[in-house]
Amino acid sequence: MTAYGIIGTGHMGSMLAEEFIRRGAINREELWVSNRSQEKAQKLARKLGVRAADNLKVAERSDVLFLCVRPVDLKGVIAETSELLTPEKLIVSVAVDFSLRQLESLCRARAARAIPSVASGKGLGVTLLVLGSGASEDDRSLVFRLFGSIGWPVEVAEEQLEVLSDLTSSGPAYISAILREFALEASMRGAGVDKDLAEQLIKKTLIGTAALLEDESFDDLIAMVATRGGITEEGAKVIEALSPEMFRQLFSATSAKHRLVKDRIGNVEE
Ligand SMILES: NC(=O)C1=CN([C@@H]2O[C@H](COP(=O)(O)OP(=O)(O)OC[C@H]3O[C@@H](n4cnc5c(N)ncnc54)[C@H](OP(=O)(O)O)[C@@H]3O)[C@@H](O)[C@H]2O)C=CC1
Ligand SMILES: O=C(O)[C@@H]1CCC=N1
């Protein structure tokens, strides 16, 4: 029996625990969880019927250990448990901005990075995967099986993780922020449209659009809606004209923040 552990039961850690159990990828008796504030881990353990313990015990028990703390807390967690992180174990870090090189320099365990998104809470998220040099083909199969149970795992080059995680992990927040502004503007056009109603309507429209996008390209879907000489064409032109600058600024801002986080973490392998 493979034993699994999750250190950090915040948004990502608790989502992974719940979904892996719910979808049968991990059996409840195989999973241990821990968290800095212990009540959080205990509450999750009670809810899922898994076991809660402290970081050391979870690291000791686990064959596969998910590290689900923020990048700035990760070095401390690995330092605390490093004696137990032997080459027989696989660590899977979900932290953005903490490299494989750093993980591998801090402990002797085999390492992988997996960057999921909240959409995996619905079994529909992308998980970006990068396997470390010590990881085996069995490790690759294992992470693909686990993350395949909650969406679409895709192996990428580590140097692409920053920009791709902006797209897929931060994506649900950005799409929500854009649509919230769209609904707000609709409610301010003077026609007396209620803001909450506008939000509900655009959410339903998003869900329908997402279903269509299973089969259609963006261009084809736009062409389906934008009747030649009709209304949508005009709006689409505005989006095409103005949004490149918005997304350029978005990537500039996130890139600066990625750099800041990496600087804060420092060259931990040295
Ligand atoms: N949220 C998202 O959509 C995504 C997040 N990620 C990555 O997931 C990681 C976690 O993010 P998220 O879940 O949003 O953050 P949260 O703040 O929700 O969760 C982090 C958890 O880590 C716990 N923690 C902190 N230090 C320790 C420690 N020393 N020992 C044990 N537990 C500790 C915190 O405990 P306490 O309750 O005491 O604060 C908290 O519960 C980050 O590295 C992030 O980059 C990746 C992809 C998507
Ligand atoms: O905002 C963050 O830092 C994390 C990483 C990607 C999504 N949430």
Short mmCIF file of C-alpha atoms and ligand atoms in Angstrom, two decimals:
data_model
loop_
_atom_site.label_atom_id
_atom_site.label_comp_id
_atom_site.label_asym_id
_atom_site.label_seq_id
_atom_site.Cartn_x
_atom_site.Cartn_y
_atom_site.Cartn_z
CA MET A 1 0.00 0.00 0.00
CA THR A 2 1.35 3.45 -0.95
CA ALA A 3 1.00 6.00 1.85
CA TYR A 4 0.29 9.61 0.88
CA GLY A 5 0.76 12.79 2.87
CA ILE A 6 -0.29 16.39 2.43
CA ILE A 7 1.50 19.16 4.33
CA GLY A 8 -0.52 22.39 4.22
CA THR A 9 -4.28 22.04 4.15
CA GLY A 10 -5.15 25.49 2.81
CA HIS A 11 -6.99 26.02 -0.48
CA MET A 12 -4.80 23.69 -2.59
CA GLY A 13 -4.00 21.05 0.02
CA SER A 14 -7.60 20.59 1.12
CA MET A 15 -8.88 20.61 -2.48
CA LEU A 16 -6.37 17.90 -3.45
CA ALA A 17 -7.21 15.79 -0.39
CA GLU A 18 -10.96 16.05 -1.01
CA GLU A 19 -10.81 15.38 -4.72
CA PHE A 20 -8.26 12.53 -4.60
CA ILE A 21 -10.44 10.78 -2.02
CA ARG A 22 -13.76 11.62 -3.67
CA ARG A 23 -12.59 10.35 -7.06
CA GLY A 24 -11.02 7.21 -5.60
CA ALA A 25 -7.45 8.09 -6.66
CA ILE A 26 -6.32 7.69 -3.03
CA ASN A 27 -8.05 5.56 -0.40
CA ARG A 28 -8.88 7.37 2.84
CA GLU A 29 -6.81 4.95 4.95
CA GLU A 30 -3.75 5.78 2.81
CA LEU A 31 -3.80 9.55 3.46
CA TRP A 32 -2.23 11.64 6.24
CA VAL A 33 -2.55 15.43 6.50
CA SER A 34 -0.87 18.17 8.53
CA ASN A 35 -1.08 21.92 8.79
CA ARG A 36 0.62 24.70 10.76
CA SER A 37 -2.63 25.53 12.57
CA GLN A 38 -3.49 21.97 13.59
CA GLU A 39 -7.27 22.49 13.90
CA LYS A 40 -7.49 23.02 10.13
CA ALA A 41 -5.88 19.64 9.41
CA GLN A 42 -7.93 17.95 12.10
CA LYS A 43 -11.18 19.39 10.73
CA LEU A 44 -10.31 18.18 7.22
CA ALA A 45 -9.30 14.77 8.57
CA ARG A 46 -12.66 14.43 10.37
CA LYS A 47 -14.55 15.47 7.24
CA LEU A 48 -12.73 13.01 4.95
CA GLY A 49 -12.05 10.18 7.38
CA VAL A 50 -8.28 10.49 6.93
CA ARG A 51 -5.57 10.87 9.60
CA ALA A 52 -4.12 14.18 10.84
CA ALA A 53 -0.71 14.45 12.51
CA ASP A 54 2.21 16.87 12.69
CA ASN A 55 4.57 17.53 9.75
CA LEU A 56 7.23 15.12 11.00
CA LYS A 57 4.84 12.21 11.40
CA VAL A 58 3.19 12.87 8.04
CA ALA A 59 6.62 13.05 6.34
CA GLU A 60 7.71 9.86 8.09
CA ARG A 61 4.56 7.92 7.11
CA SER A 62 4.32 9.05 3.49
CA ASP A 63 5.77 7.40 0.42
CA VAL A 64 4.42 10.30 -1.64
CA LEU A 65 4.31 13.69 0.07
CA PHE A 66 2.46 16.70 -1.34
CA LEU A 67 3.91 20.01 -0.17
CA CYS A 68 1.04 22.50 -0.32
CA VAL A 69 2.38 25.53 1.52
CA ARG A 70 3.20 28.95 0.11
CA PRO A 71 6.62 29.29 -1.58
CA VAL A 72 7.93 31.42 1.33
CA ASP A 73 7.02 28.66 3.84
CA LEU A 74 8.35 25.76 1.81
CA LYS A 75 12.02 26.00 2.74
CA GLY A 76 11.07 25.83 6.45
CA VAL A 77 8.85 22.78 5.92
CA ILE A 78 11.59 20.93 4.03
CA ALA A 79 14.22 21.93 6.62
CA GLU A 80 11.97 20.56 9.40
CA THR A 81 11.40 17.23 7.65
CA SER A 82 14.57 16.83 5.54
CA GLU A 83 16.04 13.94 7.55
CA LEU A 84 12.92 11.93 6.71
CA LEU A 85 12.85 12.90 3.03
CA THR A 86 14.97 10.00 1.78
CA PRO A 87 15.42 8.80 -1.82
CA GLU A 88 12.66 6.19 -1.25
CA LYS A 89 10.12 9.02 -1.08
CA LEU A 90 8.62 11.23 -3.76
CA ILE A 91 7.85 14.85 -2.87
CA VAL A 92 5.37 16.74 -5.05
CA SER A 93 5.45 20.48 -4.56
CA VAL A 94 2.53 22.62 -5.72
CA ALA A 95 4.41 25.85 -5.00
CA VAL A 96 4.81 28.30 -7.83
CA ASP A 97 8.30 29.90 -7.86
CA PHE A 98 10.19 27.17 -5.95
CA SER A 99 12.37 25.30 -8.42
CA LEU A 100 13.16 21.61 -8.72
CA ARG A 101 16.80 22.47 -8.22
CA GLN A 102 15.91 24.08 -4.90
CA LEU A 103 13.76 21.11 -3.85
CA GLU A 104 16.46 18.61 -4.79
CA SER A 105 19.18 20.59 -3.02
CA LEU A 106 17.28 20.67 0.28
CA CYS A 107 16.54 16.97 0.68
CA ARG A 108 17.36 13.57 -0.80
CA ALA A 109 13.82 12.65 -1.90
CA ARG A 110 12.82 12.29 -5.54
CA ALA A 111 11.01 15.46 -6.56
CA ALA A 112 8.26 16.68 -8.84
CA ARG A 113 6.35 19.91 -9.23
CA ALA A 114 2.60 19.92 -9.89
CA ILE A 115 0.78 23.22 -10.34
CA PRO A 116 -2.98 22.60 -10.23
CA SER A 117 -5.85 25.07 -10.15
CA VAL A 118 -9.07 25.47 -8.22
CA ALA A 119 -10.88 24.08 -11.30
CA SER A 120 -9.59 20.64 -10.28
CA GLY A 121 -12.10 20.94 -7.43
CA LYS A 122 -14.64 20.20 -10.18
CA GLY A 123 -12.44 17.57 -11.84
CA LEU A 124 -11.83 20.00 -14.71
CA GLY A 125 -8.54 21.74 -14.06
CA VAL A 126 -5.20 21.68 -15.81
CA THR A 127 -2.24 20.54 -13.68
CA LEU A 128 1.19 21.54 -14.98
CA LEU A 129 3.77 18.86 -14.20
CA VAL A 130 7.55 18.89 -14.09
CA LEU A 131 9.48 15.78 -13.00
CA GLY A 132 12.87 16.02 -11.33
CA SER A 133 16.02 14.26 -12.52
CA GLY A 134 15.68 11.54 -9.86
CA ALA A 135 12.02 10.79 -10.62
CA SER A 136 11.29 7.42 -12.25
CA GLU A 137 8.85 6.37 -14.96
CA ASP A 138 6.69 4.93 -12.14
CA ASP A 139 6.69 8.40 -10.53
CA ARG A 140 5.61 9.92 -13.84
CA SER A 141 2.79 7.37 -14.17
CA LEU A 142 1.73 7.96 -10.59
CA VAL A 143 1.46 11.76 -10.86
CA PHE A 144 -0.32 11.46 -14.22
CA ARG A 145 -2.79 8.99 -12.69
CA LEU A 146 -3.44 11.17 -9.61
CA PHE A 147 -3.81 14.48 -11.43
CA GLY A 148 -5.60 12.76 -14.31
CA SER A 149 -8.31 11.85 -11.81
CA ILE A 150 -9.02 15.55 -11.21
CA GLY A 151 -8.55 17.04 -14.67
CA TRP A 152 -5.86 17.32 -17.30
CA PRO A 153 -2.21 16.84 -16.31
CA VAL A 154 0.31 18.18 -18.80
CA GLU A 155 4.09 17.85 -18.54
CA VAL A 156 5.87 21.08 -19.43
CA ALA A 157 9.39 22.49 -19.39
CA GLU A 158 10.18 24.05 -16.03
CA GLU A 159 11.12 27.37 -17.60
CA GLN A 160 7.56 27.63 -18.96
CA LEU A 161 5.93 27.13 -15.55
CA GLU A 162 5.82 30.81 -14.66
CA VAL A 163 3.87 32.00 -17.68
CA LEU A 164 1.78 28.82 -17.96
CA SER A 165 0.77 28.94 -14.30
CA ASP A 166 -0.34 32.55 -14.86
CA LEU A 167 -2.58 31.14 -17.59
CA THR A 168 -3.93 27.99 -15.94
CA SER A 169 -3.59 28.39 -12.15
CA SER A 170 -4.31 32.09 -11.91
CA GLY A 171 -6.65 31.81 -14.92
CA PRO A 172 -9.85 31.11 -12.96
CA ALA A 173 -9.28 34.33 -10.97
CA TYR A 174 -8.51 36.42 -14.06
CA ILE A 175 -11.49 35.10 -16.02
CA SER A 176 -13.71 35.86 -13.00
CA ALA A 177 -12.25 39.36 -12.61
CA ILE A 178 -12.87 40.16 -16.29
CA LEU A 179 -16.44 38.88 -16.24
CA ARG A 180 -17.20 40.67 -12.99
CA GLU A 181 -16.21 43.96 -14.68
CA PHE A 182 -18.27 43.04 -17.77
CA ALA A 183 -21.36 42.45 -15.59
CA LEU A 184 -20.73 45.60 -13.55
CA GLU A 185 -20.53 47.72 -16.69
CA ALA A 186 -23.78 46.16 -17.99
CA SER A 187 -25.48 47.14 -14.73
CA MET A 188 -24.30 50.74 -15.13
CA ARG A 189 -25.67 51.34 -18.68
CA GLY A 190 -28.75 53.15 -17.36
CA ALA A 191 -31.27 50.43 -18.23
CA GLY A 192 -31.81 49.49 -14.58
CA VAL A 193 -30.15 46.07 -14.84
CA ASP A 194 -29.45 44.73 -11.37
CA LYS A 195 -25.73 43.99 -10.76
CA ASP A 196 -26.37 40.59 -9.16
CA LEU A 197 -28.66 39.58 -12.01
CA ALA A 198 -26.00 40.66 -14.53
CA GLU A 199 -23.43 38.50 -12.67
CA GLN A 200 -25.75 35.49 -12.62
CA LEU A 201 -26.47 35.86 -16.33
CA ILE A 202 -22.83 36.16 -17.36
CA LYS A 203 -21.93 33.13 -15.18
CA LYS A 204 -24.54 31.02 -16.99
CA THR A 205 -23.27 32.40 -20.30
CA LEU A 206 -19.71 31.40 -19.33
CA ILE A 207 -20.81 27.84 -18.49
CA GLY A 208 -22.57 27.52 -21.86
CA THR A 209 -19.59 29.03 -23.65
CA ALA A 210 -17.20 26.63 -21.90
CA ALA A 211 -19.33 23.69 -23.09
CA LEU A 212 -19.22 24.99 -26.68
CA LEU A 213 -15.45 25.48 -26.47
CA GLU A 214 -15.08 21.73 -25.91
CA ASP A 215 -15.66 21.41 -29.68
CA GLU A 216 -15.06 24.87 -31.16
CA SER A 217 -11.96 27.01 -31.56
CA PHE A 218 -12.13 30.55 -30.19
CA ASP A 219 -12.18 31.92 -33.75
CA ASP A 220 -15.00 29.61 -34.86
CA LEU A 221 -17.07 30.42 -31.79
CA ILE A 222 -16.62 34.16 -32.33
CA ALA A 223 -17.64 33.72 -35.97
CA MET A 224 -20.76 31.76 -34.90
CA VAL A 225 -21.91 34.68 -32.74
CA ALA A 226 -20.70 37.67 -34.71
CA THR A 227 -23.30 37.84 -37.46
CA ARG A 228 -21.76 39.60 -40.46
CA GLY A 229 -22.67 43.29 -40.25
CA GLY A 230 -24.25 42.71 -36.82
CA ILE A 231 -23.67 43.93 -33.29
CA THR A 232 -21.10 41.50 -31.87
CA GLU A 233 -18.54 42.41 -34.53
CA GLU A 234 -18.37 45.91 -33.06
CA GLY A 235 -17.75 44.69 -29.51
CA ALA A 236 -15.21 42.09 -30.63
CA LYS A 237 -13.23 44.82 -32.43
CA VAL A 238 -13.01 46.79 -29.17
CA ILE A 239 -11.75 43.75 -27.29
CA GLU A 240 -9.17 42.98 -29.97
CA ALA A 241 -7.97 46.61 -29.89
CA LEU A 242 -7.76 47.11 -26.13
CA SER A 243 -7.04 43.76 -24.50
CA PRO A 244 -3.46 43.13 -25.79
CA GLU A 245 -2.28 46.10 -23.72
CA MET A 246 -4.18 44.84 -20.65
CA PHE A 247 -2.63 41.38 -20.94
CA ARG A 248 0.84 42.84 -21.61
CA GLN A 249 0.51 44.79 -18.37
CA LEU A 250 -0.86 41.75 -16.55
CA PHE A 251 2.13 39.60 -17.52
CA SER A 252 4.53 42.45 -16.64
CA ALA A 253 2.98 42.75 -13.18
CA THR A 254 2.97 39.00 -12.49
CA SER A 255 6.47 38.59 -13.85
CA ALA A 256 7.70 41.28 -11.43
CA LYS A 257 5.94 39.47 -8.56
CA HIS A 258 7.41 36.08 -9.57
CA ARG A 259 10.85 37.73 -9.45
CA LEU A 260 10.13 39.26 -6.03
CA VAL A 261 8.99 35.91 -4.57
CA LYS A 262 12.05 34.15 -6.01
CA ASP A 263 14.29 36.86 -4.51
CA ARG A 264 12.57 36.45 -1.13
CA ILE A 265 13.15 32.70 -1.22
CA GLY A 266 16.72 33.29 -2.32
CA ASN A 267 19.24 30.84 -3.64
CA VAL A 268 18.33 28.16 -1.12
CA GLU A 269 20.53 25.56 -2.77
CA GLU A 270 23.64 27.56 -1.90
N1 LIG B 1 -4.62 28.73 -4.68
C1 LIG B 1 -4.39 28.33 -5.94
O1 LIG B 1 -5.26 28.43 -6.82
C2 LIG B 1 -3.06 27.71 -6.30
C3 LIG B 1 -2.01 27.63 -5.39
N2 LIG B 1 -0.83 27.04 -5.74
C4 LIG B 1 0.25 26.92 -4.75
O2 LIG B 1 -0.27 26.20 -3.64
C5 LIG B 1 0.42 26.59 -2.47
C6 LIG B 1 -0.60 26.86 -1.37
O3 LIG B 1 -1.45 27.89 -1.82
P1 LIG B 1 -2.88 28.07 -1.15
O4 LIG B 1 -3.44 26.75 -0.81
O5 LIG B 1 -3.61 29.01 -2.03
O6 LIG B 1 -2.45 28.84 0.19
P2 LIG B 1 -3.18 28.81 1.61
O7 LIG B 1 -2.62 29.98 2.35
O8 LIG B 1 -4.64 28.65 1.45
O9 LIG B 1 -2.62 27.47 2.27
C7 LIG B 1 -1.33 27.34 2.74
C8 LIG B 1 -1.41 26.43 3.96
O10 LIG B 1 -0.09 26.12 4.37
C9 LIG B 1 -0.10 26.05 5.78
N3 LIG B 1 1.26 26.17 6.30
C10 LIG B 1 2.07 27.26 6.29
N4 LIG B 1 3.24 26.97 6.88
C11 LIG B 1 3.17 25.67 7.28
C12 LIG B 1 4.05 24.79 7.94
N5 LIG B 1 5.25 25.20 8.34
N6 LIG B 1 3.63 23.54 8.20
C13 LIG B 1 2.41 23.10 7.81
N7 LIG B 1 1.52 23.90 7.16
C14 LIG B 1 1.90 25.16 6.90
C15 LIG B 1 -0.99 27.19 6.18
O11 LIG B 1 -1.42 26.99 7.52
P3 LIG B 1 -2.14 28.13 8.41
O12 LIG B 1 -3.59 27.79 8.37
O13 LIG B 1 -1.56 27.97 9.75
O14 LIG B 1 -1.81 29.46 7.79
C16 LIG B 1 -2.11 27.09 5.15
O15 LIG B 1 -3.17 26.24 5.58
C17 LIG B 1 1.28 27.80 -2.83
O16 LIG B 1 2.61 27.38 -2.93
C18 LIG B 1 0.77 28.24 -4.19
O17 LIG B 1 1.81 28.74 -5.01
C19 LIG B 1 -0.64 26.46 -6.96
C20 LIG B 1 -1.64 26.50 -7.89
C21 LIG B 1 -2.91 27.15 -7.65
O1 LIG B 2 -1.69 33.51 -6.45
C1 LIG B 2 -0.85 32.63 -6.19
O2 LIG B 2 0.28 32.92 -5.78
C2 LIG B 2 -1.21 31.17 -6.39
C3 LIG B 2 -0.34 30.56 -7.43
C4 LIG B 2 -1.20 30.41 -8.65
C5 LIG B 2 -2.54 30.64 -8.16
N1 LIG B 2 -2.53 31.04 -6.92
#
